[in-house]
Amino acid sequence: MSSLPDWLTPLPDAEAMRAVDRWAIEERGVAGLDLMERAGAGVAQALERLLADGPVTVVCGKGNNGGDGLVVARLLRNAGREVTVLCTAAPEDFTGDALTNMQRLPGPPPVGIDGRVWGAPGQDGVADPLGTAAVIVDALLGTGFQGEPRGAVAQAIEAIGASEAPVVSVDVPSGVDASTGVATGLAVSAAVTVTFHASKPGLWIRPGKAHAGQVVEIDIGIPRGAPDGAMIGLIEPAVLAELPRREPSGTKFASGHVLVAGGSLGLTGAPAMAARASMRAGAGYVTACVPASLQTVLASGATPELMTVGLPDRDGSLTEEGVERVLEASGRGGALALGPGLGRSEGAFAFARRLAQEAAVAMVLDADGLNAHAGRLESLAARMGHTVLTPHAGELARLQGCESADIEDARLEHVRAAAARAAAVVVLKGDDTLVAEPGGMVAVSRGGSPALATAGTGDVLTGVISALLAQGLEPFTAAAAGVGMHAEAGRLAAARLGVAEGVIASDVIEALPGARMGVGERG
């Protein structure tokens, strides 16, 4: 059984998949050759759907992934397709089930990357084995690959990249780490990736996600009851069933009290959006704690339901003197959204650091609330209340003391490390938003909501997660449900306007109730 909640679809990594294959073969008596045959058949069918006619080049490594490719080549040749088989190793270097399928291959023998027939230097080869292909099958490297492709494999990946033909990758695009999504050096960019038994984390986590294209899962005959050691899963619509509903006898405080602490001169919109998003996500009572000199701006805005508290400020920026007022306001419980529009003055940073340490309620830390903790990530582990951090790559880089590019190159590694260091749930935002808890469990968003690529939507997410925390959800569930709801609201807003590019954060806020109801497709 999986240790994941049932609203996550497991994404087994390479180690987990090895355990599944071993169990199927050794304990359930399924022949490895049969698994390879079904895998190859599934890829061949997907290729036929992508492009029913034209020459095919199948590019094979010498491992089991290459063996799958050889099954594809045999089945396509038997169906009358023109197929060139390009191998990065000599046929005699193949072993096990891959060797069996090399021996079963009908028709012309395999060629090398230079187009010459393996082991037959005098025999005419193929002048340009990739240039004539209408579609290419990438069967070079499988789920066990780590590191950087080298030698003939690297040459083959480079040649595939230079071709204009669409690519169907077998199980995972070659060069992508199936467990993490890391792509060090060269990697194939596929139009379709046909993956076996279950999707792998690297197909949904960037940069691997950007290489995978459309992901198609196929059943290769693994019996039911296979071991499931996955610690990573895709967020499914079922997470919204975890959301509490208002009772007829409930009160505004029973529906969740959210305090939004932030705002500065020129940045009053951020706390206003976070507050309004909390309301639309179900919070019954929301208070914005903002600089006293800007309180009128918030109080006279378009949200009459919003309560405001003016805090001591200096030139429109919060100071440490305001912490006591927020702590007093938090006495009713609920959740704290700290950081929207905070600004980067010394006083504002001191305010954020002290409030984060002393507030006993659950907290979402975002924007400059995160920047105030640059280099101080471990200090958050001492908090009394639950903590959720919602950084983008740049903010997480400042927390971790590295570069933004380092985060983007290894998103899974860094979000897990930050969650462990802060003893918090960390939401690394992006098309593949990752939600990590300190024990290593990770929820992954399917993404597919380009409307969210606009100013203010991060404040909206902060408000949504804060509302769910205030309603009593535990932090990992609140963060994952908030991410799913936020993505769906972006899609609904785009559908309502007819175009993603016209969506603004306020549109996303207004779509939140529909997203919570479960309208449309969620991710």
Short mmCIF file of C-alpha atoms in Angstrom, two decimals:
data_model
loop_
_atom_site.label_atom_id
_atom_site.label_comp_id
_atom_site.label_asym_id
_atom_site.label_seq_id
_atom_site.Cartn_x
_atom_site.Cartn_y
_atom_site.Cartn_z
CA MET A 1 0.00 0.00 0.00
CA SER A 2 1.12 3.55 -0.68
CA SER A 3 1.93 5.89 2.19
CA LEU A 4 0.52 8.72 0.09
CA PRO A 5 -2.97 10.13 0.74
CA ASP A 6 -5.57 8.80 -1.67
CA TRP A 7 -5.86 12.16 -3.45
CA LEU A 8 -2.34 11.75 -4.80
CA THR A 9 -1.67 9.47 -7.78
CA PRO A 10 1.68 7.79 -7.04
CA LEU A 11 4.69 8.65 -9.18
CA PRO A 12 7.19 5.83 -8.50
CA ASP A 13 10.86 6.69 -8.88
CA ALA A 14 13.50 4.42 -10.39
CA GLU A 15 14.08 2.48 -7.17
CA ALA A 16 10.36 1.90 -6.68
CA MET A 17 9.97 0.74 -10.30
CA ARG A 18 12.86 -1.70 -9.90
CA ALA A 19 11.05 -3.15 -6.89
CA VAL A 20 7.83 -3.45 -8.90
CA ASP A 21 9.56 -5.24 -11.79
CA ARG A 22 11.43 -7.54 -9.42
CA TRP A 23 8.20 -8.42 -7.57
CA ALA A 24 6.33 -9.13 -10.82
CA ILE A 25 9.10 -11.34 -12.20
CA GLU A 26 10.35 -13.11 -9.07
CA GLU A 27 7.22 -13.37 -6.93
CA ARG A 28 4.40 -13.42 -9.46
CA GLY A 29 6.18 -15.32 -12.23
CA VAL A 30 5.70 -12.75 -15.00
CA ALA A 31 8.39 -13.19 -17.64
CA GLY A 32 10.54 -10.11 -18.21
CA LEU A 33 10.36 -10.82 -21.92
CA ASP A 34 6.56 -10.55 -21.75
CA LEU A 35 6.79 -7.19 -19.99
CA MET A 36 9.16 -5.96 -22.70
CA GLU A 37 6.84 -7.22 -25.45
CA ARG A 38 3.84 -5.38 -24.01
CA ALA A 39 5.90 -2.24 -23.52
CA GLY A 40 7.06 -2.26 -27.12
CA ALA A 41 3.54 -2.93 -28.36
CA GLY A 42 2.21 0.06 -26.44
CA VAL A 43 4.87 2.35 -27.89
CA ALA A 44 4.18 1.08 -31.42
CA GLN A 45 0.47 1.81 -31.01
CA ALA A 46 1.17 5.32 -29.71
CA LEU A 47 3.49 5.95 -32.64
CA GLU A 48 0.84 4.80 -35.13
CA ARG A 49 -1.62 7.26 -33.56
CA LEU A 50 0.93 10.07 -33.81
CA LEU A 51 1.93 9.35 -37.41
CA ALA A 52 0.36 6.48 -39.31
CA ASP A 53 2.65 6.67 -42.35
CA GLY A 54 6.24 7.39 -43.24
CA PRO A 55 9.66 5.98 -42.37
CA VAL A 56 10.60 5.40 -38.74
CA THR A 57 14.02 5.42 -37.09
CA VAL A 58 14.26 3.57 -33.78
CA VAL A 59 17.33 4.66 -31.78
CA CYS A 60 18.36 2.02 -29.23
CA GLY A 61 20.76 1.81 -26.34
CA LYS A 62 21.99 -1.60 -25.20
CA GLY A 63 19.86 -1.88 -22.04
CA ASN A 64 16.24 -2.86 -21.48
CA ASN A 65 15.05 0.47 -22.86
CA GLY A 66 16.80 -0.44 -26.11
CA GLY A 67 15.17 -3.87 -25.92
CA ASP A 68 11.77 -2.15 -25.79
CA GLY A 69 12.80 -0.20 -28.88
CA LEU A 70 13.73 -3.38 -30.73
CA VAL A 71 10.23 -4.74 -30.04
CA VAL A 72 8.81 -1.53 -31.52
CA ALA A 73 10.98 -1.94 -34.63
CA ARG A 74 9.97 -5.58 -35.11
CA LEU A 75 6.24 -4.88 -34.72
CA LEU A 76 6.34 -1.90 -37.08
CA ARG A 77 8.28 -3.85 -39.71
CA ASN A 78 5.81 -6.70 -39.42
CA ALA A 79 3.05 -4.15 -40.00
CA GLY A 80 4.73 -2.97 -43.21
CA ARG A 81 6.41 0.21 -41.96
CA GLU A 82 9.86 1.22 -43.23
CA VAL A 83 12.05 1.08 -40.12
CA THR A 84 15.71 1.88 -39.62
CA VAL A 85 17.24 0.62 -36.37
CA LEU A 86 20.13 2.71 -35.06
CA CYS A 87 22.07 1.24 -32.12
CA THR A 88 24.71 2.97 -30.03
CA ALA A 89 26.38 -0.37 -29.22
CA ALA A 90 27.23 -3.43 -31.26
CA PRO A 91 24.53 -6.14 -31.35
CA GLU A 92 26.84 -8.57 -29.56
CA ASP A 93 27.01 -6.15 -26.60
CA PHE A 94 23.29 -6.59 -25.90
CA THR A 95 22.36 -9.02 -23.10
CA GLY A 96 19.31 -10.67 -21.54
CA ASP A 97 15.87 -9.85 -22.92
CA ALA A 98 17.31 -7.05 -25.06
CA LEU A 99 19.60 -9.56 -26.79
CA THR A 100 16.64 -11.91 -27.39
CA ASN A 101 14.79 -9.10 -29.14
CA MET A 102 17.88 -8.21 -31.16
CA GLN A 103 17.91 -11.80 -32.41
CA ARG A 104 14.18 -11.61 -33.22
CA LEU A 105 14.56 -8.45 -35.32
CA PRO A 106 13.59 -9.13 -38.95
CA GLY A 107 14.83 -7.21 -41.96
CA PRO A 108 17.89 -5.00 -42.35
CA PRO A 109 20.49 -5.16 -39.56
CA PRO A 110 21.04 -2.27 -37.15
CA VAL A 111 23.32 0.63 -38.06
CA GLY A 112 25.53 2.86 -35.96
CA ILE A 113 25.27 6.60 -35.43
CA ASP A 114 27.25 7.09 -38.64
CA GLY A 115 24.76 4.98 -40.63
CA ARG A 116 27.17 2.09 -41.24
CA VAL A 117 26.00 -1.46 -40.58
CA TRP A 118 27.31 -2.86 -37.32
CA GLY A 119 29.97 -5.54 -37.89
CA ALA A 120 29.87 -5.26 -41.71
CA PRO A 121 32.30 -2.51 -42.75
CA GLY A 122 32.00 -3.37 -46.44
CA GLN A 123 28.23 -3.39 -46.52
CA ASP A 124 26.26 -0.36 -47.64
CA GLY A 125 24.62 1.39 -44.71
CA VAL A 126 22.17 4.28 -44.44
CA ALA A 127 23.40 7.65 -45.60
CA ASP A 128 21.39 9.63 -43.04
CA PRO A 129 19.54 7.33 -40.61
CA LEU A 130 17.76 10.21 -38.83
CA GLY A 131 17.37 12.74 -41.62
CA THR A 132 14.92 10.57 -43.57
CA ALA A 133 12.71 9.70 -40.60
CA ALA A 134 9.13 10.91 -40.39
CA VAL A 135 9.14 9.95 -36.71
CA ILE A 136 11.90 8.89 -34.30
CA VAL A 137 11.63 6.44 -31.41
CA ASP A 138 13.97 7.31 -28.54
CA ALA A 139 14.90 4.05 -26.77
CA LEU A 140 18.35 5.01 -25.53
CA LEU A 141 18.17 5.42 -21.75
CA GLY A 142 15.58 4.15 -19.28
CA THR A 143 14.38 4.98 -15.78
CA GLY A 144 17.63 3.90 -14.15
CA PHE A 145 19.67 6.61 -15.87
CA GLN A 146 21.42 9.26 -13.78
CA GLY A 147 24.08 11.81 -14.60
CA GLU A 148 25.11 13.02 -18.04
CA PRO A 149 24.89 11.10 -21.33
CA ARG A 150 28.28 10.35 -22.86
CA GLY A 151 29.90 8.82 -25.93
CA ALA A 152 27.72 7.39 -28.66
CA VAL A 153 24.57 7.92 -26.57
CA ALA A 154 25.30 11.64 -26.30
CA GLN A 155 25.97 11.74 -30.05
CA ALA A 156 22.64 10.06 -30.72
CA ILE A 157 20.75 12.49 -28.46
CA GLU A 158 22.41 15.41 -30.21
CA ALA A 159 21.46 13.98 -33.61
CA ILE A 160 17.85 13.46 -32.50
CA GLY A 161 17.75 17.07 -31.38
CA ALA A 162 18.99 18.25 -34.76
CA SER A 163 16.18 16.39 -36.56
CA GLU A 164 12.85 18.03 -37.28
CA ALA A 165 10.94 14.74 -36.91
CA PRO A 166 8.65 14.29 -33.87
CA VAL A 167 10.01 11.96 -31.20
CA VAL A 168 8.30 9.22 -29.22
CA SER A 169 10.31 8.45 -26.08
CA VAL A 170 10.21 5.04 -24.44
CA ASP A 171 9.36 5.33 -20.71
CA VAL A 172 11.35 8.56 -20.21
CA PRO A 173 13.11 11.00 -22.58
CA SER A 174 16.77 9.98 -22.74
CA GLY A 175 18.95 12.27 -20.66
CA VAL A 176 16.18 13.00 -18.13
CA ASP A 177 16.48 11.54 -14.63
CA ALA A 178 13.16 9.74 -14.22
CA SER A 179 13.25 10.10 -10.42
CA THR A 180 13.89 13.84 -10.21
CA GLY A 181 13.37 15.54 -13.58
CA VAL A 182 17.00 16.68 -13.62
CA ALA A 183 18.54 16.89 -17.09
CA THR A 184 22.30 17.32 -16.85
CA GLY A 185 23.69 17.95 -20.31
CA LEU A 186 21.92 16.69 -23.41
CA ALA A 187 18.34 15.39 -23.27
CA VAL A 188 15.75 14.36 -25.84
CA SER A 189 12.70 16.59 -26.29
CA ALA A 190 9.78 14.29 -27.06
CA ALA A 191 6.41 14.98 -28.61
CA VAL A 192 5.06 11.96 -26.73
CA THR A 193 6.48 9.90 -23.88
CA VAL A 194 4.98 6.45 -23.46
CA THR A 195 5.63 5.38 -19.89
CA PHE A 196 5.01 1.97 -18.34
CA HIS A 197 2.84 0.98 -15.38
CA ALA A 198 2.79 4.52 -13.93
CA SER A 199 4.18 7.97 -14.66
CA LYS A 200 7.54 8.82 -13.15
CA PRO A 201 8.32 12.01 -11.18
CA GLY A 202 10.73 13.27 -13.84
CA LEU A 203 7.92 13.43 -16.40
CA TRP A 204 6.02 15.98 -14.27
CA ILE A 205 8.84 17.93 -12.62
CA ARG A 206 10.84 20.49 -14.57
CA PRO A 207 13.14 20.49 -16.40
CA GLY A 208 12.13 16.90 -17.25
CA LYS A 209 8.51 17.92 -17.74
CA ALA A 210 9.57 20.28 -20.53
CA HIS A 211 11.19 17.33 -22.36
CA ALA A 212 8.35 14.81 -21.93
CA GLY A 213 5.66 16.24 -24.21
CA GLN A 214 2.36 14.40 -23.90
CA VAL A 215 2.64 11.65 -21.30
CA VAL A 216 0.82 8.40 -22.12
CA GLU A 217 0.66 5.68 -19.45
CA ILE A 218 0.21 2.07 -20.56
CA ASP A 219 -0.44 -1.16 -18.70
CA ILE A 220 2.28 -3.72 -19.38
CA GLY A 221 0.78 -6.51 -17.29
CA ILE A 222 2.12 -5.83 -13.80
CA PRO A 223 -0.28 -7.79 -11.54
CA ARG A 224 -2.39 -6.01 -8.96
CA GLY A 225 -0.91 -5.71 -5.50
CA ALA A 226 2.50 -4.52 -6.64
CA PRO A 227 4.60 -2.80 -3.95
CA ASP A 228 4.18 0.96 -3.92
CA GLY A 229 6.94 2.86 -2.21
CA ALA A 230 6.21 6.17 -3.94
CA MET A 231 6.78 9.33 -1.91
CA ILE A 232 5.73 11.64 -4.75
CA GLY A 233 2.28 11.96 -6.29
CA LEU A 234 0.16 14.04 -8.65
CA ILE A 235 -2.52 16.19 -7.04
CA GLU A 236 -5.96 14.93 -8.06
CA PRO A 237 -9.43 16.57 -7.82
CA ALA A 238 -10.22 14.30 -4.86
CA VAL A 239 -8.18 16.61 -2.63
CA LEU A 240 -11.10 19.06 -2.66
CA ALA A 241 -13.20 16.50 -0.80
CA GLU A 242 -10.95 17.28 2.18
CA LEU A 243 -12.20 20.87 2.37
CA PRO A 244 -14.50 21.65 5.29
CA ARG A 245 -18.02 22.92 4.66
CA ARG A 246 -19.84 25.61 6.60
CA GLU A 247 -22.37 24.29 9.09
CA PRO A 248 -25.77 25.99 9.48
CA SER A 249 -24.94 26.67 13.13
CA GLY A 250 -21.43 27.95 12.38
CA THR A 251 -20.06 31.44 12.97
CA LYS A 252 -17.69 33.65 11.03
CA PHE A 253 -14.84 32.56 13.29
CA ALA A 254 -15.76 28.89 12.93
CA SER A 255 -15.38 29.43 9.16
CA GLY A 256 -11.79 30.50 9.68
CA HIS A 257 -10.08 33.72 10.78
CA VAL A 258 -7.22 34.95 8.58
CA LEU A 259 -4.84 37.77 9.44
CA VAL A 260 -2.94 39.27 6.51
CA ALA A 261 0.16 41.16 7.67
CA GLY A 262 2.01 43.20 5.09
CA GLY A 263 1.68 46.14 2.78
CA SER A 264 3.93 49.14 2.20
CA LEU A 265 3.89 52.35 0.21
CA GLY A 266 3.12 51.40 -3.42
CA LEU A 267 2.32 47.78 -2.50
CA THR A 268 -1.14 47.95 -0.93
CA GLY A 269 -2.68 45.77 -3.63
CA ALA A 270 -0.86 42.64 -2.46
CA PRO A 271 -2.41 42.36 1.03
CA ALA A 272 -5.77 43.37 -0.42
CA MET A 273 -5.65 40.53 -2.94
CA ALA A 274 -4.47 37.99 -0.37
CA ALA A 275 -7.31 39.05 1.94
CA ARG A 276 -9.97 38.89 -0.76
CA ALA A 277 -8.67 35.50 -1.93
CA SER A 278 -9.00 34.20 1.65
CA MET A 279 -12.63 35.30 1.69
CA ARG A 280 -13.38 33.67 -1.65
CA ALA A 281 -11.64 30.48 -0.47
CA GLY A 282 -14.05 30.23 2.44
CA ALA A 283 -12.57 32.16 5.37
CA GLY A 284 -15.32 33.72 7.46
CA TYR A 285 -13.37 36.66 8.90
CA VAL A 286 -10.33 38.38 7.44
CA THR A 287 -8.29 41.21 8.93
CA ALA A 288 -5.57 43.12 7.09
CA CYS A 289 -2.82 44.36 9.40
CA VAL A 290 -1.13 47.15 7.43
CA PRO A 291 0.87 50.36 7.95
CA ALA A 292 -1.34 52.91 9.73
CA SER A 293 -0.49 55.55 7.15
CA LEU A 294 -1.97 53.28 4.45
CA GLN A 295 -4.92 51.90 6.41
CA THR A 296 -7.37 54.26 4.73
CA VAL A 297 -6.31 53.02 1.32
CA LEU A 298 -7.19 49.44 2.29
CA ALA A 299 -10.33 50.34 4.21
CA SER A 300 -11.74 52.39 1.32
CA GLY A 301 -11.08 49.69 -1.28
CA ALA A 302 -13.50 47.47 -3.15
CA THR A 303 -13.88 44.95 -0.31
CA PRO A 304 -16.15 46.40 2.39
CA GLU A 305 -16.14 43.07 4.25
CA LEU A 306 -12.42 43.43 5.00
CA MET A 307 -11.44 44.51 8.51
CA THR A 308 -8.23 46.51 8.90
CA VAL A 309 -5.80 47.19 11.72
CA GLY A 310 -3.32 50.07 11.43
CA LEU A 311 0.20 49.28 12.62
CA PRO A 312 3.07 51.65 13.48
CA ASP A 313 5.08 52.45 10.37
CA ARG A 314 7.93 54.57 9.13
CA ASP A 315 7.46 56.21 5.73
CA GLY A 316 4.85 53.64 4.75
CA SER A 317 6.82 50.58 5.89
CA LEU A 318 6.03 48.37 8.87
CA THR A 319 8.31 48.33 11.91
CA GLU A 320 8.93 45.87 14.70
CA GLU A 321 6.69 47.92 17.00
CA GLY A 322 3.65 46.57 15.15
CA VAL A 323 4.21 42.95 16.13
CA GLU A 324 2.31 43.19 19.44
CA ARG A 325 -0.84 44.43 17.70
CA VAL A 326 -0.83 41.47 15.31
CA LEU A 327 -0.18 39.00 18.12
CA GLU A 328 -3.11 40.47 20.01
CA ALA A 329 -5.34 40.16 16.94
CA SER A 330 -4.26 36.54 16.51
CA GLY A 331 -5.63 35.66 19.95
CA ARG A 332 -8.82 34.38 18.30
CA GLY A 333 -6.75 31.77 16.45
CA GLY A 334 -6.93 31.06 12.75
CA ALA A 335 -4.03 31.61 10.37
CA LEU A 336 -1.54 34.33 9.51
CA ALA A 337 -0.55 35.32 5.97
CA LEU A 338 2.75 37.15 6.42
CA GLY A 339 4.56 38.99 3.66
CA PRO A 340 2.26 40.22 0.85
CA GLY A 341 3.43 43.71 -0.15
CA LEU A 342 5.72 43.92 2.92
CA GLY A 343 8.62 45.65 1.18
CA ARG A 344 12.31 45.29 1.99
CA SER A 345 13.06 47.99 4.55
CA GLU A 346 15.06 46.98 7.63
CA GLY A 347 12.06 47.69 9.83
CA ALA A 348 9.76 45.52 7.72
CA PHE A 349 12.23 42.65 7.78
CA ALA A 350 12.58 42.94 11.58
CA PHE A 351 8.77 42.93 11.84
CA ALA A 352 8.50 39.78 9.73
CA ARG A 353 11.22 37.88 11.56
CA ARG A 354 9.85 38.61 15.04
CA LEU A 355 6.23 38.00 14.09
CA ALA A 356 7.09 34.68 12.47
CA GLN A 357 8.84 33.54 15.63
CA GLU A 358 6.23 34.70 18.14
CA ALA A 359 2.93 34.00 16.37
CA ALA A 360 1.42 30.78 17.71
CA VAL A 361 -1.07 30.38 14.86
CA ALA A 362 -0.52 28.58 11.56
CA MET A 363 1.32 30.79 9.11
CA VAL A 364 1.84 31.17 5.36
CA LEU A 365 5.07 33.02 4.65
CA ASP A 366 5.33 34.64 1.22
CA ALA A 367 7.01 37.37 -0.82
CA ASP A 368 9.19 39.70 1.29
CA GLY A 369 8.27 37.73 4.38
CA LEU A 370 10.42 35.03 2.78
CA ASN A 371 13.16 37.47 1.80
CA ALA A 372 13.33 38.60 5.43
CA HIS A 373 14.44 35.05 6.25
CA ALA A 374 17.17 34.77 3.62
CA GLY A 375 19.97 32.75 5.18
CA ARG A 376 17.79 32.11 8.25
CA LEU A 377 15.71 29.18 7.05
CA GLU A 378 16.43 27.00 10.08
CA SER A 379 15.04 29.66 12.43
CA LEU A 380 11.54 28.79 11.22
CA ALA A 381 11.86 25.27 12.60
CA ALA A 382 11.42 26.69 16.13
CA ARG A 383 7.95 28.11 15.42
CA MET A 384 5.07 27.05 17.65
CA GLY A 385 2.48 26.92 14.87
CA HIS A 386 2.34 25.14 11.52
CA THR A 387 4.32 26.82 8.75
CA VAL A 388 3.82 26.91 4.98
CA LEU A 389 6.33 28.69 2.74
CA THR A 390 5.31 29.68 -0.80
CA PRO A 391 8.46 30.77 -2.68
CA HIS A 392 9.15 31.01 -6.38
CA ALA A 393 12.61 29.87 -7.51
CA GLY A 394 14.28 33.23 -6.81
CA GLU A 395 12.92 33.42 -3.26
CA LEU A 396 13.88 29.83 -2.52
CA ALA A 397 17.38 30.54 -3.84
CA ARG A 398 17.74 33.42 -1.37
CA LEU A 399 16.50 31.18 1.46
CA GLN A 400 18.93 28.41 0.47
CA GLY A 401 21.90 30.68 -0.29
CA CYS A 402 22.25 29.67 -3.94
CA GLU A 403 21.31 30.92 -7.41
CA SER A 404 17.85 30.79 -8.96
CA ALA A 405 19.24 28.66 -11.81
CA ASP A 406 20.40 26.09 -9.25
CA ILE A 407 16.83 25.76 -8.00
CA GLU A 408 15.39 25.38 -11.50
CA ASP A 409 17.96 22.72 -12.40
CA ALA A 410 17.04 20.53 -9.40
CA ARG A 411 13.62 21.62 -8.15
CA LEU A 412 12.76 18.42 -6.29
CA GLU A 413 16.06 18.30 -4.41
CA HIS A 414 15.84 21.91 -3.27
CA VAL A 415 12.20 21.92 -2.21
CA ARG A 416 12.75 18.80 -0.11
CA ALA A 417 15.87 20.27 1.46
CA ALA A 418 14.07 23.50 2.35
CA ALA A 419 11.14 21.63 3.90
CA ALA A 420 13.49 19.60 6.07
CA ARG A 421 15.57 22.62 7.14
CA ALA A 422 12.54 24.76 8.03
CA ALA A 423 10.44 21.90 9.44
CA ALA A 424 7.71 23.34 7.23
CA VAL A 425 5.62 22.60 4.18
CA VAL A 426 7.26 24.32 1.21
CA VAL A 427 5.34 25.20 -1.96
CA LEU A 428 7.78 25.81 -4.82
CA LYS A 429 5.67 27.67 -7.36
CA GLY A 430 5.74 27.07 -11.10
CA ASP A 431 3.86 25.20 -13.81
CA ASP A 432 4.95 22.09 -11.91
CA THR A 433 4.26 23.53 -8.44
CA LEU A 434 5.77 21.19 -5.83
CA VAL A 435 4.43 20.84 -2.29
CA ALA A 436 6.96 19.21 0.04
CA GLU A 437 6.63 18.26 3.69
CA PRO A 438 9.58 17.74 6.04
CA GLY A 439 9.44 13.92 5.83
CA GLY A 440 10.05 13.95 2.07
CA MET A 441 6.52 13.46 0.72
CA VAL A 442 5.87 15.67 -2.33
CA ALA A 443 2.66 16.59 -4.14
CA VAL A 444 3.02 17.76 -7.75
CA SER A 445 0.60 19.95 -9.66
CA ARG A 446 -0.23 18.93 -13.22
CA GLY A 447 -0.05 22.63 -14.09
CA GLY A 448 -1.66 23.62 -17.36
CA SER A 449 -2.87 27.00 -16.11
CA PRO A 450 -0.94 29.67 -18.06
CA ALA A 451 -3.41 32.34 -16.94
CA LEU A 452 -1.60 32.38 -13.58
CA ALA A 453 1.51 33.92 -15.17
CA THR A 454 0.50 37.43 -14.16
CA ALA A 455 1.20 39.81 -11.27
CA GLY A 456 -0.64 39.16 -8.02
CA THR A 457 -1.51 35.50 -8.44
CA GLY A 458 1.11 34.56 -5.85
CA ASP A 459 -0.75 36.75 -3.33
CA VAL A 460 -3.95 34.94 -4.31
CA LEU A 461 -2.36 31.55 -3.57
CA THR A 462 -1.16 32.84 -0.19
CA GLY A 463 -4.69 33.89 0.66
CA VAL A 464 -6.18 30.58 -0.42
CA ILE A 465 -3.79 28.42 1.59
CA SER A 466 -4.19 30.71 4.63
CA ALA A 467 -7.97 30.27 4.46
CA LEU A 468 -7.67 26.49 4.32
CA LEU A 469 -5.29 26.47 7.28
CA ALA A 470 -7.70 28.70 9.21
CA GLN A 471 -10.48 26.20 8.46
CA GLY A 472 -8.50 23.48 10.19
CA LEU A 473 -6.77 21.54 7.40
CA GLU A 474 -3.35 20.18 8.22
CA PRO A 475 -0.62 22.07 6.32
CA PHE A 476 0.32 19.54 3.62
CA THR A 477 -3.31 19.00 2.65
CA ALA A 478 -4.09 22.72 2.85
CA ALA A 479 -1.15 23.57 0.60
CA ALA A 480 -1.92 20.87 -1.98
CA ALA A 481 -5.64 21.70 -2.03
CA GLY A 482 -4.79 25.39 -2.32
CA VAL A 483 -2.50 24.74 -5.27
CA GLY A 484 -5.16 22.65 -7.01
CA MET A 485 -7.90 25.20 -6.37
CA HIS A 486 -5.67 28.08 -7.51
CA ALA A 487 -4.76 26.33 -10.78
CA GLU A 488 -8.38 25.51 -11.50
CA ALA A 489 -9.44 29.09 -10.79
CA GLY A 490 -6.88 30.25 -13.34
CA ARG A 491 -8.35 27.90 -15.93
CA LEU A 492 -11.90 28.98 -15.15
CA ALA A 493 -10.95 32.65 -15.40
CA ALA A 494 -9.31 32.06 -18.78
CA ALA A 495 -12.34 30.12 -20.03
CA ARG A 496 -14.65 32.91 -18.92
CA LEU A 497 -12.63 35.55 -20.77
CA GLY A 498 -11.82 33.34 -23.71
CA VAL A 499 -8.06 33.88 -23.46
CA ALA A 500 -5.38 33.25 -20.84
CA GLU A 501 -3.48 36.41 -21.71
CA GLY A 502 -6.33 38.67 -20.57
CA VAL A 503 -6.60 37.22 -17.06
CA ILE A 504 -5.61 39.35 -14.06
CA ALA A 505 -5.31 38.26 -10.45
CA SER A 506 -8.72 39.69 -9.56
CA ASP A 507 -10.31 37.39 -12.17
CA VAL A 508 -8.66 34.41 -10.49
CA ILE A 509 -10.03 35.48 -7.10
CA GLU A 510 -13.57 35.69 -8.45
CA ALA A 511 -13.21 32.19 -9.94
CA LEU A 512 -12.20 30.59 -6.62
CA PRO A 513 -15.72 29.60 -5.48
CA GLY A 514 -16.31 27.78 -8.76
CA ALA A 515 -12.94 26.06 -8.42
CA ARG A 516 -13.81 24.97 -4.90
CA MET A 517 -17.08 23.50 -6.18
CA GLY A 518 -15.13 21.38 -8.64
CA VAL A 519 -16.20 23.00 -11.91
CA GLY A 520 -14.07 22.04 -14.93
CA GLU A 521 -10.75 20.21 -15.01
CA ARG A 522 -8.43 20.55 -12.05
CA GLY A 523 -4.70 19.94 -11.62
#
